[in-house]
Amino acid sequence: MTNTDLSVLKGRQRGNWIRLRTIILLRWVAIVGQLAALVVSQQIYRLDLPMGACLMVVGVAVIGNLLSLFIFPENKRLSETENLLMVLFDLLQLGMLLYLTGGLNNPFSILIIGPVMVSASALSLRSTVFMGLTAILMVSLLSQFHVPLRTEQGFIMRIPDIFVFGAWASIVIAVVFLSVYSRRVAVEMHAMSDALQATQIALAREQKLTDLGGVVAAAAHELGTPLATIKLTSAELMEDLADRPDLRDDAALIRDQADRCRDILRSMGRAGKDDLHMRTAPLSALIEEAAEPHTARGKQIHFLVAEANDESAGPQPTVYRRPEIIHGLRNLIQNAVDFAAANVWIESEWSADRVTLRIMDDGPGYPVDLIGRIGDPFVRRRRTPDQGTPRPGYEGMGLGLFIAKTLLERAGAELSFANGIDPGHARAGQSAQCGAIVELTWPRHALDADPGDGALGPNQQITG
């Protein structure tokens, strides 16, 4: 069975995804930019820079890159700690270069926020906070301690103190704001990536189950004749060996085992339906198939069919048994059964151009403040019932509803979530539908199977 454990995608493991080669390439770009800035400042703008010290600082970065290229393989992926040290090295190297070239009087001081943004996008929250505090400390020191910028004539180039303070304040604010912004966007993207990965795994699992069902059904269909022949032959042998009890018992055993093989294949293959029956089914059969794993979980599932007001709606639509629809409906029904007090209602209706399903329960419903976010990944989905957590270890992630919503929307459905009470649907022995309501609406053409591929009904028994 497909493994759906996504723990490897989460948390600090993301820091291990960055290749050393990527960091080396970015550092080469920074080195070229630093050398170009030094040459232009000295040759064109005639600034008197401590070129020897500046080249030494740049040379440290060059040596670090060369050592990394020769010591480590090209495909090495850095750990969280190694990534933090690499980014911290770049920040300190840039800070030293700014110290030698005027501190905050140097317009390139804004580049200090670069390593912090890398940390916010790729590393853990702890690493990002450390990098942010280091950058703020560094820019604070550079505002007070630095080698002045001088021209060839010896004039010191510096901006007024108020602008130095403004540069310090703008860098600090940029570090804090952009770090939070980048971090939030990165976390959102990672969560969506994880959830989409879970969706693909779930769809692949459902496709495999559907394919396996088709294979078993075909096997049951093909093996029906030889098993019947074995049973018939063994029965004739039992009659012929009436005077040989030992051999007659062997023939009876063969007959019983043939019956057992038939029963096993029938249960696995859904009574031996052929491929035509596996591809399409009436809408009600599709709903019952999706709900089947949850019918014996102690909650009553009621299947309702609303009367169509439109005479052109026609008979119940025949739909394709698409794995994404079955799995999506199954997840929604599972969520309703998990939180229902005693009853779940699945109501279907159709018109000439629309097919609508409603899944309702008598549970506590959705939290009002989260209804607008239901279907987002890793969002707590339902209020936990007083009797305890229905699914320990899974509660609160919100992946089930996200997967269902994504798969069903991929199949053309529009989903809406609400809480409500409909006393008109209350029946004797049933509580009112006061819990969560999920409504799914498809354009009919998105579900309808071609007339030629419609469900053919049960296999006809041949008698003679």
Short mmCIF file of C-alpha atoms in Angstrom, two decimals:
data_model
loop_
_atom_site.label_atom_id
_atom_site.label_comp_id
_atom_site.label_asym_id
_atom_site.label_seq_id
_atom_site.Cartn_x
_atom_site.Cartn_y
_atom_site.Cartn_z
CA MET A 1 0.00 0.00 0.00
CA THR A 2 1.21 3.50 -0.74
CA ASN A 3 2.91 5.16 2.19
CA THR A 4 1.17 8.39 3.11
CA ASP A 5 3.60 9.50 5.81
CA LEU A 6 4.52 13.09 4.98
CA SER A 7 6.65 13.78 8.03
CA VAL A 8 9.75 13.96 5.85
CA LEU A 9 8.30 17.02 4.13
CA LYS A 10 7.81 19.05 7.27
CA GLY A 11 9.75 21.00 9.83
CA ARG A 12 13.49 21.34 9.84
CA GLN A 13 13.94 18.72 7.13
CA ARG A 14 13.34 21.46 4.58
CA GLY A 15 16.74 22.91 5.39
CA ASN A 16 18.26 19.73 3.96
CA TRP A 17 16.79 20.37 0.52
CA ILE A 18 19.30 23.06 -0.54
CA ARG A 19 22.31 21.87 -2.50
CA LEU A 20 25.80 23.12 -1.70
CA ARG A 21 26.25 23.85 -5.40
CA THR A 22 23.39 26.38 -5.25
CA ILE A 23 24.98 28.27 -2.36
CA ILE A 24 28.36 28.23 -4.11
CA LEU A 25 26.85 29.62 -7.31
CA LEU A 26 25.08 32.43 -5.45
CA ARG A 27 28.29 33.26 -3.61
CA TRP A 28 30.22 33.49 -6.90
CA VAL A 29 27.65 36.03 -8.09
CA ALA A 30 28.13 38.02 -4.87
CA ILE A 31 31.91 37.88 -5.21
CA VAL A 32 31.79 39.19 -8.78
CA GLY A 33 29.48 42.00 -7.68
CA GLN A 34 31.76 42.95 -4.77
CA LEU A 35 34.86 43.03 -6.96
CA ALA A 36 33.04 45.11 -9.58
CA ALA A 37 31.90 47.60 -6.92
CA LEU A 38 35.45 47.93 -5.55
CA VAL A 39 36.99 48.46 -8.98
CA VAL A 40 34.36 51.02 -10.06
CA SER A 41 34.66 52.91 -6.76
CA GLN A 42 38.42 53.21 -7.06
CA GLN A 43 38.91 53.63 -10.79
CA ILE A 44 35.89 55.73 -11.77
CA TYR A 45 34.83 57.55 -8.59
CA ARG A 46 38.42 57.87 -7.29
CA LEU A 47 37.68 56.74 -3.76
CA ASP A 48 40.59 55.97 -1.46
CA LEU A 49 39.63 52.49 -0.26
CA PRO A 50 41.75 50.11 1.84
CA MET A 51 41.95 47.89 -1.22
CA GLY A 52 44.28 45.34 0.35
CA ALA A 53 41.97 44.68 3.29
CA CYS A 54 38.90 44.67 1.01
CA LEU A 55 40.46 42.16 -1.37
CA MET A 56 41.43 40.01 1.61
CA VAL A 57 37.81 39.91 2.77
CA VAL A 58 36.63 39.01 -0.74
CA GLY A 59 39.44 36.46 -0.98
CA VAL A 60 38.13 34.68 2.11
CA ALA A 61 34.86 34.09 0.26
CA VAL A 62 36.75 32.88 -2.82
CA ILE A 63 38.81 30.44 -0.73
CA GLY A 64 35.66 29.18 0.98
CA ASN A 65 34.02 28.49 -2.38
CA LEU A 66 37.09 26.72 -3.78
CA LEU A 67 37.44 24.54 -0.70
CA SER A 68 33.76 23.61 -0.91
CA LEU A 69 34.13 22.69 -4.58
CA PHE A 70 37.15 20.43 -4.03
CA ILE A 71 36.17 18.83 -0.71
CA PHE A 72 32.47 18.09 -1.15
CA PRO A 73 30.65 16.34 -4.04
CA GLU A 74 28.55 18.45 -6.39
CA ASN A 75 25.28 16.86 -5.29
CA LYS A 76 25.83 17.36 -1.54
CA ARG A 77 22.80 18.73 0.26
CA LEU A 78 23.46 20.84 3.30
CA SER A 79 21.93 20.14 6.69
CA GLU A 80 20.02 22.81 8.60
CA THR A 81 23.12 23.70 10.64
CA GLU A 82 25.40 23.76 7.59
CA ASN A 83 22.98 26.02 5.73
CA LEU A 84 22.82 28.37 8.71
CA LEU A 85 26.61 28.54 8.91
CA MET A 86 26.92 29.23 5.17
CA VAL A 87 24.39 32.08 5.28
CA LEU A 88 25.93 33.45 8.48
CA PHE A 89 29.35 33.44 6.82
CA ASP A 90 27.96 35.48 3.92
CA LEU A 91 26.38 37.96 6.34
CA LEU A 92 29.59 38.41 8.34
CA GLN A 93 31.70 38.72 5.18
CA LEU A 94 29.39 41.42 3.85
CA GLY A 95 29.44 43.20 7.21
CA MET A 96 33.25 43.25 7.26
CA LEU A 97 33.34 44.63 3.74
CA LEU A 98 30.87 47.38 4.72
CA TYR A 99 33.00 48.16 7.79
CA LEU A 100 35.98 48.84 5.50
CA THR A 101 33.92 50.96 3.06
CA GLY A 102 32.01 53.49 5.15
CA GLY A 103 29.45 51.47 7.11
CA LEU A 104 25.94 52.85 6.67
CA ASN A 105 27.34 55.67 4.53
CA ASN A 106 27.77 52.99 1.88
CA PRO A 107 24.55 52.66 -0.15
CA PHE A 108 25.20 48.92 -0.52
CA SER A 109 24.47 48.46 3.19
CA ILE A 110 20.90 47.53 2.22
CA LEU A 111 22.29 44.17 1.01
CA ILE A 112 22.49 43.07 4.65
CA ILE A 113 18.86 41.96 4.41
CA GLY A 114 19.73 39.43 1.66
CA PRO A 115 21.08 36.59 3.86
CA VAL A 116 18.20 37.11 6.29
CA MET A 117 15.69 36.65 3.46
CA VAL A 118 17.41 33.43 2.42
CA SER A 119 17.12 32.15 5.98
CA ALA A 120 13.45 33.15 6.21
CA SER A 121 12.63 31.36 2.96
CA ALA A 122 14.57 28.13 3.47
CA LEU A 123 15.54 27.62 7.11
CA SER A 124 13.70 27.07 10.37
CA LEU A 125 12.14 29.79 12.49
CA ARG A 126 14.92 29.51 15.07
CA SER A 127 17.60 30.03 12.41
CA THR A 128 15.72 32.98 10.94
CA VAL A 129 15.37 34.69 14.31
CA PHE A 130 19.09 34.20 14.96
CA MET A 131 19.99 35.61 11.54
CA GLY A 132 17.67 38.58 12.02
CA LEU A 133 19.12 39.46 15.42
CA THR A 134 22.66 39.11 14.06
CA ALA A 135 21.85 41.44 11.15
CA ILE A 136 20.29 44.05 13.47
CA LEU A 137 23.32 43.89 15.79
CA MET A 138 25.68 44.22 12.83
CA VAL A 139 23.90 47.23 11.31
CA SER A 140 23.82 48.87 14.74
CA LEU A 141 27.58 48.46 15.09
CA LEU A 142 28.20 49.67 11.54
CA SER A 143 26.28 52.86 12.28
CA GLN A 144 28.89 53.72 14.93
CA PHE A 145 32.09 51.93 13.94
CA HIS A 146 33.49 51.87 10.40
CA VAL A 147 36.39 53.05 8.26
CA PRO A 148 35.39 56.39 6.69
CA LEU A 149 35.05 56.72 2.95
CA ARG A 150 37.72 59.05 1.58
CA THR A 151 38.40 60.56 -1.81
CA GLU A 152 41.87 60.72 -3.37
CA GLN A 153 42.16 64.29 -2.06
CA GLY A 154 41.48 63.09 1.52
CA PHE A 155 37.94 64.39 1.88
CA ILE A 156 35.71 62.23 4.05
CA MET A 157 32.43 61.27 2.37
CA ARG A 158 29.65 60.88 4.92
CA ILE A 159 25.95 61.58 5.06
CA PRO A 160 24.30 63.61 7.87
CA ASP A 161 23.63 61.79 11.13
CA ILE A 162 19.89 61.99 10.60
CA PHE A 163 20.27 60.04 7.34
CA VAL A 164 22.54 57.53 9.04
CA PHE A 165 19.81 56.98 11.62
CA GLY A 166 17.25 56.75 8.81
CA ALA A 167 19.38 54.15 7.01
CA TRP A 168 19.71 52.17 10.26
CA ALA A 169 15.98 52.35 10.95
CA SER A 170 15.04 51.37 7.39
CA ILE A 171 17.36 48.34 7.40
CA VAL A 172 16.09 47.18 10.80
CA ILE A 173 12.47 47.57 9.71
CA ALA A 174 13.22 45.82 6.42
CA VAL A 175 14.89 42.92 8.23
CA VAL A 176 11.92 42.47 10.57
CA PHE A 177 9.09 43.08 8.08
CA LEU A 178 10.56 41.26 5.10
CA SER A 179 11.62 38.33 7.29
CA VAL A 180 8.09 37.92 8.62
CA TYR A 181 6.64 38.41 5.13
CA SER A 182 9.01 35.93 3.47
CA ARG A 183 8.59 33.45 6.29
CA ARG A 184 4.81 33.58 6.08
CA VAL A 185 4.79 33.15 2.30
CA ALA A 186 7.32 30.30 2.48
CA VAL A 187 5.34 28.47 5.17
CA GLU A 188 2.14 28.86 3.14
CA MET A 189 3.83 27.52 0.01
CA HIS A 190 5.37 24.60 1.90
CA ALA A 191 2.02 23.73 3.48
CA MET A 192 0.33 23.81 0.09
CA SER A 193 3.13 21.71 -1.40
CA ASP A 194 2.76 19.11 1.36
CA ALA A 195 -0.99 19.03 0.97
CA LEU A 196 -0.81 18.65 -2.81
CA GLN A 197 1.67 15.82 -2.34
CA ALA A 198 -0.79 14.15 0.03
CA THR A 199 -3.51 14.66 -2.56
CA GLN A 200 -1.47 12.96 -5.26
CA ILE A 201 -0.68 10.05 -2.93
CA ALA A 202 -4.33 9.65 -2.02
CA LEU A 203 -5.39 9.75 -5.67
CA ALA A 204 -2.71 7.23 -6.64
CA ARG A 205 -3.85 4.94 -3.81
CA GLU A 206 -7.48 5.15 -4.90
CA GLN A 207 -6.50 4.49 -8.52
CA LYS A 208 -4.56 1.39 -7.47
CA LEU A 209 -7.52 0.13 -5.45
CA THR A 210 -9.84 0.71 -8.40
CA ASP A 211 -7.45 -1.04 -10.80
CA LEU A 212 -7.06 -3.93 -8.35
CA GLY A 213 -10.84 -4.26 -8.11
CA GLY A 214 -11.07 -4.46 -11.88
CA VAL A 215 -8.36 -7.11 -12.07
CA VAL A 216 -10.01 -9.21 -9.35
CA ALA A 217 -13.42 -8.86 -11.00
CA ALA A 218 -11.97 -9.96 -14.33
CA ALA A 219 -10.22 -12.92 -12.65
CA ALA A 220 -13.46 -13.95 -10.94
CA HIS A 221 -15.28 -13.74 -14.26
CA GLU A 222 -12.66 -15.78 -16.13
CA LEU A 223 -12.24 -18.41 -13.39
CA GLY A 224 -15.97 -18.96 -13.04
CA THR A 225 -16.11 -21.57 -15.83
CA PRO A 226 -13.17 -23.77 -14.74
CA LEU A 227 -14.36 -23.68 -11.11
CA ALA A 228 -17.84 -24.72 -12.23
CA THR A 229 -16.28 -27.56 -14.26
CA ILE A 230 -14.27 -28.70 -11.24
CA LYS A 231 -17.39 -28.66 -9.08
CA LEU A 232 -19.43 -30.60 -11.65
CA THR A 233 -16.70 -33.20 -12.16
CA SER A 234 -16.19 -33.67 -8.43
CA ALA A 235 -19.94 -34.16 -7.96
CA GLU A 236 -19.97 -36.89 -10.66
CA LEU A 237 -16.97 -38.56 -9.02
CA MET A 238 -18.79 -38.57 -5.69
CA GLU A 239 -21.67 -40.48 -7.32
CA ASP A 240 -19.34 -42.94 -9.04
CA LEU A 241 -17.34 -43.54 -5.84
CA ALA A 242 -20.28 -44.23 -3.57
CA ASP A 243 -18.73 -47.63 -2.72
CA ARG A 244 -15.28 -46.11 -2.01
CA PRO A 245 -15.75 -43.82 1.04
CA ASP A 246 -12.07 -42.78 1.21
CA LEU A 247 -11.99 -41.60 -2.43
CA ARG A 248 -15.49 -40.13 -2.17
CA ASP A 249 -14.29 -37.93 0.72
CA ASP A 250 -11.44 -36.63 -1.47
CA ALA A 251 -13.88 -35.74 -4.24
CA ALA A 252 -16.10 -33.96 -1.71
CA LEU A 253 -13.08 -31.99 -0.50
CA ILE A 254 -12.32 -30.90 -4.07
CA ARG A 255 -15.91 -29.72 -4.49
CA ASP A 256 -15.84 -27.78 -1.20
CA GLN A 257 -12.56 -26.09 -2.07
CA ALA A 258 -13.89 -25.09 -5.49
CA ASP A 259 -16.88 -23.50 -3.73
CA ARG A 260 -14.50 -21.70 -1.39
CA CYS A 261 -12.48 -20.34 -4.31
CA ARG A 262 -15.68 -19.10 -5.92
CA ASP A 263 -16.79 -17.35 -2.72
CA ILE A 264 -13.41 -15.69 -2.24
CA LEU A 265 -13.31 -14.37 -5.79
CA ARG A 266 -16.91 -13.21 -5.54
CA SER A 267 -16.26 -11.22 -2.37
CA MET A 268 -13.06 -9.70 -3.76
CA GLY A 269 -14.50 -8.96 -7.17
CA ARG A 270 -17.86 -7.50 -6.10
CA ALA A 271 -19.81 -10.50 -7.41
CA GLY A 272 -17.74 -10.80 -10.56
CA LYS A 273 -18.84 -7.68 -12.43
CA ASP A 274 -17.08 -7.15 -15.74
CA ASP A 275 -15.22 -4.04 -16.88
CA LEU A 276 -18.34 -2.32 -18.18
CA HIS A 277 -19.78 -2.38 -14.68
CA MET A 278 -16.50 -1.19 -13.17
CA ARG A 279 -16.33 1.95 -15.32
CA THR A 280 -19.80 3.41 -14.78
CA ALA A 281 -22.55 3.22 -12.19
CA PRO A 282 -25.77 5.00 -11.22
CA LEU A 283 -25.24 8.06 -9.05
CA SER A 284 -26.78 6.35 -6.01
CA ALA A 285 -24.45 3.35 -6.42
CA LEU A 286 -21.44 5.67 -6.56
CA ILE A 287 -22.54 7.40 -3.34
CA GLU A 288 -23.16 4.09 -1.57
CA GLU A 289 -19.74 2.80 -2.67
CA ALA A 290 -18.06 5.90 -1.26
CA ALA A 291 -19.96 5.54 2.03
CA GLU A 292 -19.55 1.77 2.38
CA PRO A 293 -16.36 1.78 4.58
CA HIS A 294 -18.21 3.94 7.14
CA THR A 295 -21.60 2.19 7.29
CA ALA A 296 -20.56 -0.06 10.19
CA ARG A 297 -19.00 2.55 12.45
CA GLY A 298 -21.93 3.01 14.81
CA LYS A 299 -23.55 5.95 12.98
CA GLN A 300 -26.68 5.69 10.85
CA ILE A 301 -26.14 6.86 7.26
CA HIS A 302 -29.36 7.86 5.46
CA PHE A 303 -29.40 8.04 1.65
CA LEU A 304 -32.01 10.53 0.44
CA VAL A 305 -33.11 11.42 -3.08
CA ALA A 306 -34.77 14.80 -3.52
CA GLU A 307 -37.65 14.95 -5.97
CA ALA A 308 -36.77 16.90 -9.09
CA ASN A 309 -39.07 19.80 -9.89
CA ASP A 310 -37.87 19.92 -13.49
CA GLU A 311 -39.61 17.34 -15.68
CA SER A 312 -36.69 17.48 -18.12
CA ALA A 313 -34.28 16.19 -15.43
CA GLY A 314 -34.89 12.64 -16.58
CA PRO A 315 -33.91 9.47 -14.71
CA GLN A 316 -31.05 9.14 -12.28
CA PRO A 317 -27.78 10.00 -14.05
CA THR A 318 -25.23 7.31 -14.79
CA VAL A 319 -21.74 8.55 -13.93
CA TYR A 320 -18.16 7.43 -14.36
CA ARG A 321 -16.59 5.75 -11.34
CA ARG A 322 -13.69 8.16 -11.22
CA PRO A 323 -11.25 7.47 -8.34
CA GLU A 324 -10.96 11.15 -7.42
CA ILE A 325 -14.74 11.45 -6.98
CA ILE A 326 -15.01 8.27 -4.91
CA HIS A 327 -12.07 9.19 -2.68
CA GLY A 328 -13.23 12.79 -2.29
CA LEU A 329 -16.75 11.77 -1.29
CA ARG A 330 -15.35 9.11 1.02
CA ASN A 331 -13.26 11.70 2.86
CA LEU A 332 -16.23 14.03 3.27
CA ILE A 333 -18.42 11.17 4.53
CA GLN A 334 -15.66 10.04 6.89
CA ASN A 335 -15.46 13.55 8.32
CA ALA A 336 -19.25 13.62 8.84
CA VAL A 337 -19.28 10.18 10.50
CA ASP A 338 -16.35 11.11 12.76
CA PHE A 339 -18.17 14.07 14.25
CA ALA A 340 -21.83 13.03 13.98
CA ALA A 341 -23.73 12.28 17.16
CA ALA A 342 -25.81 9.50 15.62
CA ASN A 343 -26.88 10.29 12.04
CA VAL A 344 -25.44 11.31 8.70
CA TRP A 345 -27.63 12.25 5.74
CA ILE A 346 -26.48 12.10 2.12
CA GLU A 347 -28.99 13.80 -0.14
CA SER A 348 -28.78 13.79 -3.93
CA GLU A 349 -30.78 15.65 -6.53
CA TRP A 350 -30.35 16.45 -10.18
CA SER A 351 -31.79 18.58 -12.93
CA ALA A 352 -31.25 18.77 -16.65
CA ASP A 353 -27.97 20.63 -16.21
CA ARG A 354 -26.90 20.23 -12.54
CA VAL A 355 -26.16 17.42 -10.07
CA THR A 356 -26.15 18.31 -6.36
CA LEU A 357 -25.11 16.32 -3.31
CA ARG A 358 -25.45 17.37 0.32
CA ILE A 359 -23.67 15.61 3.17
CA MET A 360 -25.13 16.57 6.56
CA ASP A 361 -24.67 15.37 10.13
CA ASP A 362 -26.04 16.03 13.60
CA GLY A 363 -22.66 16.81 15.15
CA PRO A 364 -21.25 20.06 16.60
CA GLY A 365 -20.63 21.61 13.17
CA TYR A 366 -17.72 23.71 11.96
CA PRO A 367 -16.20 26.48 14.09
CA VAL A 368 -17.83 29.68 12.87
CA ASP A 369 -14.53 31.54 12.64
CA LEU A 370 -13.04 28.87 10.35
CA ILE A 371 -15.86 28.25 7.90
CA GLY A 372 -14.26 30.59 5.35
CA ARG A 373 -10.96 28.68 5.59
CA ILE A 374 -12.29 25.13 5.47
CA GLY A 375 -10.45 23.19 2.80
CA ASP A 376 -7.13 24.94 3.37
CA PRO A 377 -4.33 22.53 4.33
CA PHE A 378 -3.26 22.18 7.96
CA VAL A 379 -6.26 24.05 9.35
CA ARG A 380 -8.16 22.53 12.29
CA ARG A 381 -11.40 21.36 10.76
CA ARG A 382 -14.03 20.59 13.38
CA ARG A 383 -14.68 21.11 17.07
CA THR A 384 -13.55 18.05 18.97
CA PRO A 385 -16.49 16.21 20.54
CA ASP A 386 -16.61 15.97 24.31
CA GLN A 387 -16.09 12.22 24.22
CA GLY A 388 -12.53 12.60 22.95
CA THR A 389 -10.55 12.92 19.76
CA PRO A 390 -12.04 10.75 17.01
CA ARG A 391 -8.80 10.35 15.10
CA PRO A 392 -5.72 10.71 17.37
CA GLY A 393 -2.62 11.89 15.54
CA TYR A 394 -4.65 13.11 12.58
CA GLU A 395 -7.02 15.61 14.17
CA GLY A 396 -6.21 19.22 13.42
CA MET A 397 -4.20 18.85 10.22
CA GLY A 398 -7.09 19.52 7.87
CA LEU A 399 -5.53 17.41 5.12
CA GLY A 400 -8.61 15.19 4.73
CA LEU A 401 -10.89 18.05 3.72
CA PHE A 402 -8.17 19.63 1.61
CA ILE A 403 -7.64 16.38 -0.29
CA ALA A 404 -11.38 15.91 -0.76
CA LYS A 405 -11.89 19.50 -1.89
CA THR A 406 -8.96 19.40 -4.29
CA LEU A 407 -9.96 16.08 -5.86
CA LEU A 408 -13.62 17.01 -6.23
CA GLU A 409 -12.88 20.45 -7.67
CA ARG A 410 -10.52 18.73 -10.09
CA ALA A 411 -13.53 16.66 -11.15
CA GLY A 412 -15.58 19.80 -11.79
CA ALA A 413 -17.42 20.17 -8.47
CA GLU A 414 -18.11 23.36 -6.55
CA LEU A 415 -18.05 22.92 -2.76
CA SER A 416 -19.61 25.04 -0.03
CA PHE A 417 -19.45 24.50 3.73
CA ALA A 418 -21.98 25.67 6.30
CA ASN A 419 -23.60 24.94 9.63
CA GLY A 420 -27.34 24.65 9.84
CA ILE A 421 -30.45 23.07 11.23
CA ASP A 422 -33.29 21.79 9.10
CA PRO A 423 -36.08 20.49 11.36
CA GLY A 424 -38.12 19.63 8.28
CA HIS A 425 -35.78 16.72 7.60
CA ALA A 426 -36.05 15.35 11.14
CA ARG A 427 -37.70 11.97 11.24
CA ALA A 428 -38.86 9.66 13.98
CA GLY A 429 -35.89 8.39 15.91
CA GLN A 430 -33.54 10.86 14.17
CA SER A 431 -32.14 14.11 15.46
CA ALA A 432 -32.29 17.23 13.35
CA GLN A 433 -29.58 18.06 10.83
CA CYS A 434 -27.97 20.67 13.03
CA GLY A 435 -24.30 19.98 12.34
CA ALA A 436 -22.05 20.51 9.35
CA ILE A 437 -23.37 20.72 5.81
CA VAL A 438 -21.26 20.18 2.71
CA GLU A 439 -22.90 20.90 -0.62
CA LEU A 440 -21.34 19.72 -3.88
CA THR A 441 -22.61 20.88 -7.26
CA TRP A 442 -21.46 19.61 -10.64
CA PRO A 443 -22.48 20.61 -14.15
CA ARG A 444 -24.30 17.51 -15.29
CA HIS A 445 -22.10 17.09 -18.36
CA ALA A 446 -19.06 16.76 -16.03
CA LEU A 447 -20.51 13.61 -14.42
CA ASP A 448 -22.76 12.03 -17.06
CA ALA A 449 -21.33 8.99 -18.78
CA ASP A 450 -21.91 8.61 -22.50
CA PRO A 451 -25.23 6.90 -23.22
CA GLY A 452 -23.42 4.00 -24.84
CA ASP A 453 -21.33 3.45 -21.72
CA GLY A 454 -24.18 3.48 -19.22
CA ALA A 455 -24.56 0.97 -16.44
CA LEU A 456 -25.92 -2.30 -17.75
CA GLY A 457 -27.45 -3.53 -14.50
CA PRO A 458 -26.62 -6.79 -12.74
CA ASN A 459 -25.14 -9.70 -14.66
CA GLN A 460 -27.93 -11.84 -16.05
CA GLN A 461 -28.06 -15.36 -14.69
CA ILE A 462 -28.12 -17.91 -17.47
CA THR A 463 -30.36 -20.89 -16.85
CA GLY A 464 -30.92 -23.84 -19.00
#
